[in-house]
Amino acid sequence: MIKQRLTKAIGLSLMLNAFLAVGQTDLEVDINNKIAGIQPTMYGVFFEDINFAADGGLYAEMIKNRSFEFTVDPFLGWDQPNSDKHSFNKNSGIGSIVKYADNTGNTNFIRVKVNDDKGYELINEGFRGMGIKEGESYNLYFSAAKHSGNISKINVEFIGENNTVLGETSVDITSTDWTDYTAQILATNTLAKAKLKFTFEGTGEIDLDMISLFPVDTWKGREKGLRKDLVQLLYDLDPGFLRFPGGCIVEGRTLARRYQWKKTVGPIENREVLVNRWNTEFNHRLTPDYYQSFGLGFFEYFQLSEDLGAEPLPILSCGMACQFNSGELVPMDELDPYIQDAIDLIEFANGAIDTPWGKLRNEMGHPKPFNLKYIGVGNEQWGPDYIERYKVFEQAIKAQYPEMIIVSGSGPFPDGDYFEYGMEELKKLNAEIIDEHYYCSPEWFRENATRYDSYDRNGPKIFAGEYAAQSVAIASPENRNNWECAFSEAAFMTGLERNAEVVNLTSYAPLMAHEEGWQWTPDMIWFNNLQSYGTANYQVQKLFSTNRGTDLISVTNNGKALTGQNELYASAVTDSGTNEVIVKVVNTSNQSQEVAINLKGEKVYKKGELIVLKSENLEDENSFENPDKIVPVTAEIQNKSGRIQLDLQPYSVSVIKFKTR
Ligand code: AHR
């Protein structure tokens, strides 16, 4: 009997718990209780040339290996279908690479010998093809010099399957001296995998270099510029900063292959081509044709930051190659050139136009300073070697530029030996901003919404510089940009926002990936040669960034922050520019949940806005076929004397906005 009663009582209490778990959650929002400012840099973007993000992506160049500099095979990307290395090619012709001594970065060109102009063809395959659009024009550029014979014209055609011609032009060749030629091709069809074919009129030898092709329709219409659709996706994020150029690419697999910004500025033909460090990083995703042309170099990164209204945040090598690879170290007494690179970069960005580096910026078309405020020392370094080098950089930079804010790093993991050591040492050094990285499971993101609650408010500020939920495992090629990852990041981001006093900058990583040319997944934006789309993770980032507000206020449930109770998460801000109160609530459960929000302290207008991002299944994704599967939907809502009653959908991210009166 007693046993029966006990079982009944336990049953009742379980039922009650179940009821409470799905019962209404009351939230109190104290509009006047401003806890901290939300930094304009709170939500930014992390750009790295991984996954064909720059060459083959954002940088709109369509010719792969335009100056025949790819080191493993200078013909990579080029095809001569009617030529045979082991014959005189009497019925066609053949090109050879000429390497000349010069002090500029690029020393190769192609010498084309045409024996029979009806037979010889030179074809570039683009970056997994070239995306061309019917009715759009493409600018062709090349340098040429007649070496011998009577070659008088070069014909250029877009070709599709079976050599169908999809646009053409021709250029008269006039000189035996190196001369720059330009022409335009109108595409007569749309194709993601076109190629560009060159044929010649006359016979003899002709030298060619810097063969380049760009859409006319680039971002801001800049010649030789950036891919418009991809920059637009970034622009729509309203990022507070642009971190560049990475990532591990900063460090290089070896020191010789580190990112050297000075080699990425000035005339593009002099920018020394370098093998991309992601070329051979993963055996399961080898990309032998991945090089860096640096057409998207430091000037262009600064310019892009300006276009986006984002603070430029360059990260520089601190004399350590990637510790996941060779981990080569520059001896301490040879660190000077690396430090000088940092000092000179500040001059390049901000210096007067009569300073050596400011002069170059001016010559490149930007007399006004770029107003650089932040500089990063090292990417994802760890251990005493890093701290030793960081100290020297910090002293040197601050001695000359005391106002410059230095970003340091706590290594690749969110916890463990390396992390704890780095944080402890950097705190001792009064580091200003520390970059933390976490590539973890979606559960980790949901469980760590309180990560920063215990961080010292007077300690270093935090830059959550690289994070993304990994559906399988870190850098697994099976990882998906699915809805579970995205809403788990949203849950975590309420924790970032709630700790805006400490967390000043955040960015998802990596940013972009080419459908075929990728090495790392998940990525925030996917593209191919014609299309691009924002993933569900992109939509989450955009929702937070475009509703970032200016001041953090409190949102509580029974006096406590909402950090996973009933699988709900929340943060709240006000925006002094728009006079709005903005509440973000994430429901990570598979049940709809009743939530009542009480807006206190200020009167608000009756009508407001509810923006909901949701999807039914954890595995749901946006895709090329269905890019808008998971996008926000906006509806009007009302409050009654400051009380808003909501039925939060399962697996949803909601933004509630009311204007104050
Ligand atoms: O985002 C991909 C890589 O992850 C970055 O290059 C590196 O910093 C991190 O390990």
XYZ file of C-alpha atoms and ligand atoms in Angstrom:
671
model
C 0.000 0.000 0.000
C 2.756 2.416 1.055
C 4.704 1.378 -2.050
C 1.625 2.056 -4.212
C 1.156 5.560 -2.732
C 4.819 6.321 -3.215
C 4.687 5.289 -6.852
C 1.572 7.443 -7.334
C 3.255 10.411 -5.653
C 6.381 10.028 -7.806
C 4.170 9.733 -10.872
C 2.340 12.932 -9.951
C 5.549 14.830 -9.329
C 6.938 13.675 -12.706
C 3.747 14.869 -14.382
C 4.042 18.179 -12.562
C 7.667 18.543 -13.665
C 6.685 17.744 -17.229
C 3.955 20.359 -16.986
C 6.333 22.915 -15.498
C 8.913 22.155 -18.204
C 6.467 23.237 -20.866
C 4.672 25.831 -18.725
C 4.953 29.544 -19.348
C 8.322 31.222 -18.896
C 8.116 34.785 -17.597
C 10.819 37.197 -18.624
C 11.456 40.578 -17.051
C 13.213 43.147 -19.202
C 14.511 46.180 -17.384
C 14.825 48.786 -20.108
C 16.470 51.402 -17.921
C 19.055 49.153 -16.369
C 21.920 49.683 -18.818
C 24.620 47.189 -17.937
C 27.216 47.966 -20.603
C 27.632 49.396 -24.053
C 27.426 47.015 -27.000
C 30.563 47.667 -28.992
C 29.968 48.490 -32.665
C 32.513 45.716 -33.305
C 30.384 43.114 -31.502
C 29.522 41.162 -34.676
C 32.084 41.083 -37.452
C 33.460 38.815 -40.157
C 36.549 36.637 -40.315
C 37.970 36.384 -43.821
C 40.545 33.809 -44.820
C 41.571 32.550 -48.239
C 40.454 28.988 -47.482
C 37.936 27.046 -49.600
C 38.706 29.265 -52.667
C 37.374 32.239 -50.691
C 39.714 34.761 -52.363
C 41.180 33.303 -55.573
C 38.238 31.538 -57.204
C 35.778 33.383 -54.958
C 35.586 36.940 -53.668
C 38.401 38.094 -55.970
C 36.565 38.071 -59.280
C 39.528 36.995 -61.470
C 38.297 34.193 -63.732
C 41.643 32.957 -65.098
C 43.462 30.460 -62.958
C 47.249 30.817 -62.980
C 47.116 34.032 -65.020
C 50.869 34.597 -65.008
C 52.100 30.992 -65.228
C 53.676 31.115 -61.775
C 52.165 28.035 -60.103
C 55.286 26.387 -58.749
C 54.450 22.690 -59.011
C 53.266 23.064 -62.602
C 53.397 26.486 -64.297
C 50.864 25.152 -66.852
C 48.288 24.266 -64.214
C 44.884 25.497 -65.340
C 45.992 25.710 -68.972
C 45.434 23.175 -71.721
C 46.867 22.875 -75.236
C 44.622 20.148 -76.636
C 46.354 19.873 -80.012
C 49.932 20.033 -78.762
C 52.272 17.219 -77.833
C 55.367 17.771 -75.700
C 57.190 15.043 -77.592
C 56.784 16.351 -81.135
C 57.546 19.464 -83.181
C 53.789 20.146 -83.418
C 53.979 21.064 -87.089
C 50.174 21.012 -87.362
C 49.607 23.210 -84.308
C 52.162 24.802 -81.974
C 53.174 24.718 -78.334
C 53.865 27.041 -75.442
C 56.945 26.955 -73.225
C 57.492 28.700 -69.919
C 60.255 31.299 -69.965
C 61.694 32.220 -66.601
C 63.560 35.503 -66.579
C 65.677 37.091 -63.889
C 63.962 40.056 -62.360
C 63.542 41.532 -58.935
C 59.751 41.519 -59.128
C 57.795 38.654 -57.652
C 56.659 37.019 -60.851
C 59.274 35.803 -63.261
C 57.435 33.489 -65.664
C 55.693 34.090 -68.958
C 54.586 31.802 -71.754
C 56.244 31.827 -75.198
C 53.739 30.450 -77.673
C 55.135 29.013 -80.874
C 52.482 28.800 -83.589
C 53.384 26.512 -86.518
C 49.882 26.173 -87.917
C 47.322 28.681 -86.758
C 44.462 26.400 -87.739
C 45.641 23.818 -85.253
C 46.957 25.536 -82.141
C 44.698 26.299 -79.140
C 45.445 27.530 -75.634
C 42.610 27.100 -73.123
C 42.173 28.227 -69.532
C 39.776 26.211 -67.380
C 39.065 28.828 -64.722
C 38.416 27.924 -61.118
C 36.467 24.697 -61.601
C 35.178 26.426 -64.758
C 34.216 30.052 -65.338
C 30.757 31.337 -64.463
C 29.402 33.434 -67.336
C 25.993 35.062 -67.582
C 24.071 35.727 -70.793
C 24.129 39.412 -71.723
C 26.947 40.291 -69.349
C 30.327 41.594 -70.462
C 33.747 40.490 -69.334
C 36.953 42.489 -69.479
C 39.979 40.717 -70.892
C 43.503 41.938 -70.186
C 46.879 40.566 -71.198
C 50.441 41.622 -71.959
C 52.026 40.436 -75.160
C 55.216 40.887 -77.181
C 55.793 39.476 -80.677
C 58.993 37.517 -80.479
C 59.355 36.356 -84.107
C 57.244 35.691 -87.205
C 54.004 37.364 -88.182
C 51.381 36.671 -85.576
C 48.955 39.546 -86.044
C 45.848 38.703 -84.083
C 44.618 36.750 -81.085
C 41.059 35.410 -81.097
C 39.428 34.749 -77.761
C 36.249 32.739 -77.172
C 34.171 31.531 -74.270
C 33.535 27.888 -74.947
C 31.049 25.475 -73.447
C 30.518 21.757 -73.937
C 31.686 20.413 -77.318
C 33.494 23.694 -77.942
C 30.241 25.656 -78.452
C 31.175 29.334 -78.713
C 29.436 31.463 -76.041
C 31.025 34.847 -76.756
C 34.080 36.067 -78.614
C 36.462 38.893 -79.352
C 39.767 39.438 -81.087
C 42.763 41.642 -80.487
C 45.277 42.952 -83.045
C 48.831 42.453 -81.895
C 50.964 45.373 -82.896
C 54.274 45.400 -81.121
C 57.436 43.465 -80.497
C 57.709 45.245 -77.139
C 55.695 44.161 -74.126
C 52.344 45.900 -74.547
C 49.139 45.759 -72.494
C 46.009 44.828 -74.441
C 42.358 44.912 -73.371
C 39.130 43.730 -74.937
C 35.600 42.875 -73.914
C 33.600 39.697 -74.423
C 29.819 39.571 -74.294
C 28.500 36.231 -73.050
C 25.742 34.854 -75.263
C 24.711 32.177 -72.809
C 24.797 31.368 -69.112
C 27.110 28.618 -67.984
C 28.865 27.790 -64.698
C 31.694 25.925 -66.331
C 32.765 27.832 -69.411
C 36.404 27.982 -70.493
C 38.398 30.608 -72.353
C 40.047 29.634 -75.623
C 42.857 31.535 -77.373
C 43.724 30.998 -81.032
C 46.198 32.959 -83.151
C 46.420 34.378 -86.675
C 49.803 34.010 -88.360
C 52.779 31.924 -87.392
C 55.827 32.564 -85.263
C 56.424 33.126 -81.565
C 54.586 35.421 -79.217
C 55.155 36.041 -75.503
C 52.142 36.357 -73.191
C 51.775 37.221 -69.520
C 49.140 38.356 -66.967
C 46.200 36.967 -68.913
C 43.256 38.130 -66.908
C 39.476 38.138 -67.163
C 36.956 39.845 -64.882
C 33.229 40.511 -65.033
C 32.492 44.176 -65.808
C 29.817 44.002 -63.133
C 31.920 43.821 -59.982
C 31.271 45.225 -56.499
C 31.012 49.020 -56.897
C 31.914 48.518 -60.570
C 35.632 48.520 -59.747
C 37.815 47.269 -62.563
C 39.527 44.007 -61.621
C 37.411 44.073 -58.490
C 35.447 41.772 -56.224
C 32.521 39.476 -56.907
C 29.417 41.534 -56.360
C 27.065 38.898 -54.955
C 29.619 37.778 -52.373
C 30.424 41.276 -51.124
C 26.684 41.982 -50.977
C 26.220 39.018 -48.618
C 28.934 40.488 -46.391
C 27.501 43.979 -46.623
C 24.065 42.701 -45.586
C 25.620 41.386 -42.371
C 26.506 44.961 -41.412
C 29.761 43.676 -39.905
C 31.462 45.710 -37.203
C 34.906 44.599 -38.295
C 36.687 42.657 -41.018
C 39.426 40.386 -39.780
C 41.938 39.432 -42.504
C 43.842 37.614 -43.973
C 43.098 34.652 -41.650
C 43.553 32.204 -39.954
C 46.380 29.753 -40.401
C 47.184 31.431 -43.701
C 48.799 34.214 -41.675
C 51.306 31.771 -40.230
C 51.998 29.505 -43.225
C 52.919 25.848 -43.043
C 56.522 27.105 -42.980
C 57.824 30.588 -42.264
C 58.823 31.017 -45.908
C 55.169 30.549 -46.816
C 53.721 32.893 -44.240
C 51.508 35.778 -45.335
C 53.699 38.819 -46.053
C 51.484 41.845 -46.572
C 54.207 43.860 -48.300
C 54.166 41.351 -51.147
C 50.431 41.931 -51.599
C 50.422 45.670 -52.289
C 51.455 47.745 -55.306
C 50.925 46.701 -58.943
C 49.199 43.327 -59.089
C 51.643 41.937 -61.669
C 54.435 42.318 -59.104
C 52.617 40.531 -56.291
C 54.464 37.299 -55.781
C 52.224 34.282 -56.250
C 52.366 31.827 -53.343
C 51.057 28.318 -52.912
C 48.005 28.382 -50.652
C 48.652 26.647 -47.326
C 45.298 24.842 -47.665
C 46.454 23.287 -50.942
C 47.771 20.166 -49.223
C 46.435 20.539 -45.680
C 43.863 17.753 -45.754
C 44.550 14.505 -47.584
C 40.827 13.992 -47.926
C 40.426 17.363 -49.670
C 43.627 17.959 -51.612
C 43.462 21.067 -53.796
C 46.651 21.064 -55.893
C 45.521 24.066 -57.934
C 45.098 26.387 -54.937
C 47.501 29.335 -54.990
C 47.333 32.934 -53.814
C 47.637 35.548 -56.541
C 47.236 38.298 -53.905
C 45.088 40.284 -56.333
C 43.046 40.586 -53.153
C 45.848 42.033 -51.048
C 46.093 44.301 -48.040
C 45.039 47.464 -49.877
C 41.929 45.690 -51.125
C 41.175 44.338 -47.651
C 41.347 47.830 -46.198
C 39.176 49.123 -49.016
C 36.656 46.346 -48.441
C 36.550 47.157 -44.722
C 35.773 50.735 -45.635
C 33.052 49.660 -48.087
C 31.443 47.504 -45.419
C 31.698 50.188 -42.758
C 33.754 47.697 -40.732
C 36.872 48.260 -38.651
C 39.870 46.707 -40.409
C 41.487 44.052 -38.225
C 44.681 42.689 -39.808
C 46.413 39.753 -38.146
C 50.159 39.404 -38.705
C 52.736 36.665 -38.379
C 54.606 36.863 -35.088
C 57.520 34.765 -36.333
C 55.915 31.371 -35.763
C 54.782 29.066 -38.565
C 51.554 27.162 -37.982
C 52.063 24.950 -34.941
C 49.777 22.313 -36.453
C 52.377 22.097 -39.262
C 56.130 22.830 -39.083
C 55.878 25.224 -36.123
C 59.121 26.891 -37.327
C 60.287 29.694 -35.066
C 62.173 32.827 -35.884
C 65.027 33.159 -33.374
C 64.370 36.042 -31.008
C 67.355 37.998 -32.300
C 65.987 37.788 -35.858
C 62.473 38.984 -35.067
C 63.039 42.569 -36.195
C 61.798 42.269 -39.789
C 58.547 40.755 -38.534
C 58.060 43.595 -36.064
C 58.952 46.096 -38.749
C 56.195 44.604 -40.915
C 53.695 45.457 -38.166
C 55.033 48.992 -37.718
C 55.079 49.602 -41.468
C 51.560 48.266 -41.822
C 50.297 50.901 -39.424
C 52.055 53.518 -41.523
C 50.574 52.030 -44.715
C 47.086 52.248 -43.208
C 47.271 55.523 -41.325
C 50.462 57.350 -42.269
C 50.665 60.723 -44.019
C 51.135 60.504 -47.751
C 54.690 61.774 -47.495
C 55.736 58.768 -45.392
C 57.157 55.849 -47.389
C 54.204 53.487 -46.811
C 51.559 56.219 -46.725
C 52.902 57.268 -50.114
C 52.226 53.815 -51.532
C 48.667 53.885 -50.176
C 48.215 57.228 -51.895
C 49.644 55.894 -55.161
C 47.200 53.019 -54.960
C 44.351 55.509 -54.870
C 43.625 56.132 -51.196
C 45.205 59.349 -49.912
C 43.000 59.350 -46.817
C 44.089 57.096 -43.956
C 42.203 53.858 -43.435
C 41.965 54.694 -39.740
C 43.367 51.407 -38.484
C 42.733 50.922 -34.761
C 43.403 47.231 -34.167
C 46.294 44.955 -35.040
C 46.589 41.240 -34.293
C 49.888 39.622 -33.280
C 49.919 35.968 -34.348
C 46.901 33.906 -35.303
C 46.319 30.925 -33.077
C 49.688 30.514 -31.402
C 50.278 28.805 -28.106
C 52.933 28.191 -25.476
C 55.902 30.146 -24.089
C 57.334 30.769 -27.599
C 54.284 32.842 -28.371
C 54.252 34.814 -25.146
C 57.968 35.590 -25.553
C 57.393 36.949 -29.052
C 54.137 38.717 -28.217
C 55.891 40.759 -25.513
C 58.446 42.118 -27.982
C 55.784 42.991 -30.545
C 53.649 44.683 -27.922
C 56.494 46.833 -26.658
C 57.567 47.885 -30.144
C 54.067 48.687 -31.396
C 53.049 50.594 -28.283
C 56.323 52.540 -28.239
C 55.496 54.005 -31.626
C 51.708 53.775 -31.713
C 50.385 53.825 -28.118
C 46.791 54.191 -29.303
C 46.881 50.995 -31.375
C 44.787 48.210 -29.795
C 46.617 44.903 -29.893
C 44.825 41.604 -30.325
C 46.583 38.566 -28.899
C 45.515 34.906 -29.024
C 44.795 32.105 -26.576
C 45.436 29.241 -29.020
C 43.145 26.937 -30.923
C 41.056 25.444 -28.114
C 38.516 26.895 -25.656
C 40.053 25.130 -22.658
C 42.928 22.865 -21.660
C 46.641 23.466 -21.007
C 47.407 25.739 -23.931
C 44.346 27.864 -23.290
C 44.888 28.228 -19.569
C 48.583 28.995 -19.930
C 47.939 31.581 -22.657
C 45.149 33.307 -20.746
C 47.133 33.442 -17.536
C 50.215 34.893 -19.189
C 48.291 37.365 -21.300
C 46.363 38.580 -18.266
C 49.645 39.163 -16.456
C 50.702 41.282 -19.412
C 47.447 43.276 -19.285
C 46.603 42.178 -22.797
C 43.859 44.357 -24.252
C 41.932 41.880 -26.379
C 42.373 38.111 -26.438
C 41.201 36.021 -29.369
C 39.525 32.729 -28.424
C 38.631 29.947 -30.880
C 36.095 27.177 -30.526
C 35.059 24.638 -33.097
C 32.851 22.383 -30.938
C 29.667 20.321 -31.001
C 26.238 21.992 -31.039
C 25.710 20.663 -27.490
C 28.866 22.475 -26.382
C 27.458 25.732 -27.711
C 24.183 25.225 -25.842
C 25.974 24.244 -22.656
C 28.399 27.168 -22.749
C 26.041 30.115 -22.908
C 27.328 31.015 -19.436
C 31.015 30.795 -20.465
C 31.729 34.473 -19.965
C 29.553 35.065 -16.880
C 32.568 34.452 -14.655
C 35.145 36.406 -16.682
C 36.777 39.300 -14.874
C 35.035 42.547 -15.886
C 38.324 44.382 -15.405
C 40.465 41.900 -17.308
C 41.273 41.685 -21.017
C 38.392 42.037 -23.459
C 37.471 38.965 -25.466
C 37.393 38.492 -29.208
C 35.469 35.295 -29.984
C 37.445 35.277 -33.204
C 36.643 31.896 -34.725
C 33.723 29.722 -33.819
C 31.274 27.366 -35.467
C 29.282 24.372 -34.282
C 30.610 21.179 -35.862
C 27.843 18.645 -36.532
C 30.302 15.719 -36.670
C 33.763 16.744 -35.479
C 36.216 19.578 -35.965
C 37.015 20.029 -39.664
C 35.291 16.746 -40.549
C 34.342 16.789 -44.240
C 30.965 15.404 -43.123
C 30.093 18.526 -41.099
C 26.896 20.230 -42.208
C 25.624 23.787 -41.888
C 22.443 22.423 -40.396
C 19.760 24.094 -38.342
C 20.793 22.440 -35.083
C 24.276 23.964 -35.414
C 22.825 27.357 -36.290
C 20.308 27.643 -33.448
C 22.874 26.283 -30.979
C 25.210 29.089 -32.051
C 22.303 31.500 -31.521
C 21.789 30.164 -27.987
C 25.495 30.660 -27.304
C 25.412 34.143 -28.853
C 22.843 35.286 -26.299
C 25.641 34.511 -23.817
C 28.131 36.544 -25.833
C 25.718 39.444 -25.935
C 24.807 39.144 -22.246
C 28.516 39.502 -21.535
C 29.105 42.439 -23.863
C 31.016 44.067 -21.038
C 33.760 41.508 -21.671
C 33.084 40.245 -25.184
C 33.783 43.056 -27.627
C 34.224 41.272 -30.956
C 32.876 37.993 -32.367
C 33.069 36.213 -35.715
C 31.967 32.894 -37.208
C 34.607 30.951 -39.160
C 35.354 30.095 -41.845
C 33.406 32.607 -43.843
C 33.154 31.254 -47.383
C 33.473 28.077 -49.397
C 33.338 27.146 -53.071
C 30.952 24.253 -53.735
C 33.757 22.240 -55.342
C 36.970 23.889 -54.178
C 36.487 23.680 -50.413
C 38.796 22.120 -47.829
C 36.936 22.892 -44.586
C 33.291 22.694 -43.654
C 31.027 24.091 -42.172
C 31.237 27.587 -43.676
C 28.951 30.555 -43.382
C 28.500 31.317 -47.100
C 28.587 28.813 -49.955
C 29.069 29.743 -53.570
C 29.768 28.270 -56.986
C 30.752 30.110 -60.132
C 27.296 31.613 -60.581
C 25.389 31.474 -57.301
C 25.881 32.093 -53.624
C 23.758 31.775 -50.515
C 23.874 32.370 -46.792
C 23.534 29.273 -44.631
C 21.236 29.068 -41.621
C 24.338 30.069 -39.605
C 24.626 33.179 -41.788
C 20.990 34.028 -41.046
C 21.685 33.735 -37.317
C 24.733 35.986 -37.593
C 22.768 38.517 -39.607
C 19.888 38.519 -37.155
C 22.195 39.267 -34.246
C 24.354 41.746 -36.109
C 21.539 43.790 -37.573
C 19.845 43.868 -34.162
C 22.939 44.460 -32.102
C 21.702 47.608 -30.377
C 23.885 49.998 -28.444
C 23.323 49.084 -24.775
C 23.003 45.830 -22.935
C 20.039 45.554 -20.587
C 18.925 42.734 -18.361
C 16.415 40.045 -19.204
C 15.697 37.613 -16.381
C 13.530 34.707 -15.451
C 12.901 34.524 -11.684
C 15.777 36.940 -11.196
C 18.259 34.860 -13.214
C 19.587 35.126 -16.734
C 17.925 32.699 -19.143
C 20.763 30.359 -20.072
C 19.071 27.080 -20.917
C 16.233 26.746 -18.377
C 13.455 24.935 -20.267
C 15.953 24.916 -23.165
C 15.424 28.659 -23.575
C 18.083 31.367 -23.900
C 17.699 35.146 -23.975
C 19.500 38.468 -24.165
C 18.268 42.033 -24.519
C 19.559 45.387 -25.711
C 18.320 48.861 -26.412
C 19.265 50.898 -29.429
C 19.763 54.576 -28.704
C 19.741 55.396 -32.429
C 16.372 53.837 -33.205
C 14.878 54.087 -29.684
C 14.124 50.407 -29.639
C 14.200 47.683 -27.082
C 15.276 44.408 -28.675
C 14.886 41.019 -27.007
C 16.370 37.823 -28.489
C 14.974 34.497 -27.345
C 16.138 31.101 -28.586
C 14.006 28.007 -28.077
C 16.257 24.977 -28.564
C 13.588 22.454 -27.556
C 11.387 20.433 -29.860
C 8.258 21.867 -28.175
C 6.593 25.196 -28.681
C 6.847 27.242 -25.496
C 4.761 29.990 -23.976
C 6.841 32.987 -23.042
C 5.623 36.228 -21.497
C 7.946 39.216 -21.772
C 7.406 42.133 -19.403
C 9.009 45.327 -20.649
C 9.637 47.507 -17.617
C 11.041 50.948 -16.964
C 9.918 52.716 -20.162
C 6.699 52.969 -22.051
C 6.710 51.303 -25.443
C 4.485 51.700 -28.472
C 1.685 49.188 -28.724
C 2.830 47.686 -31.994
C 6.171 46.046 -32.462
C 7.955 43.515 -34.604
C 8.598 39.819 -34.210
C 11.291 38.295 -36.427
C 11.435 34.515 -36.351
C 14.072 32.229 -37.808
C 13.059 28.589 -37.554
C 12.981 25.223 -39.188
C 11.273 21.981 -38.264
C 14.150 19.543 -38.427
C 17.573 19.613 -36.862
C 19.143 18.533 -40.164
C 17.469 21.204 -42.301
C 19.824 23.386 -44.340
C 19.823 26.116 -46.924
C 21.265 24.999 -50.254
C 21.861 26.108 -53.843
C 18.514 24.523 -54.729
C 16.693 26.040 -51.755
C 18.730 29.017 -50.508
C 15.764 30.510 -48.630
C 14.603 27.445 -46.740
C 15.681 28.984 -43.438
C 15.223 32.749 -43.547
C 13.680 35.170 -41.054
C 9.989 35.977 -41.234
C 8.767 39.264 -39.798
C 5.324 39.859 -38.301
C 3.649 42.622 -36.340
C 3.026 41.979 -32.639
C 1.386 43.902 -29.845
C 1.948 44.347 -26.164
C -0.556 45.013 -23.395
C 0.857 47.538 -20.957
C 4.353 46.340 -21.767
C 3.493 42.613 -21.609
C 4.026 40.478 -24.668
C 2.626 36.984 -24.870
C 4.443 34.675 -27.276
C 4.197 31.090 -28.340
C 7.777 30.341 -29.311
C 8.030 27.771 -32.068
C 10.155 24.636 -31.530
C 13.767 25.134 -32.664
C 13.410 28.861 -33.205
C 15.321 32.107 -32.835
C 13.058 35.096 -32.191
C 13.821 38.784 -32.120
C 11.214 40.995 -30.481
C 11.416 44.744 -31.123
C 9.432 47.638 -29.705
C 10.051 51.352 -29.960
C 10.106 53.227 -26.689
C 7.963 56.327 -26.311
O 38.943 28.582 -39.866
C 39.801 27.571 -40.270
C 41.062 27.518 -39.423
O 40.764 27.149 -38.122
C 41.802 28.812 -39.271
O 42.632 29.068 -40.327
C 42.590 28.602 -38.030
O 42.875 29.798 -37.365
C 41.760 27.632 -37.231
O 42.505 26.567 -36.807
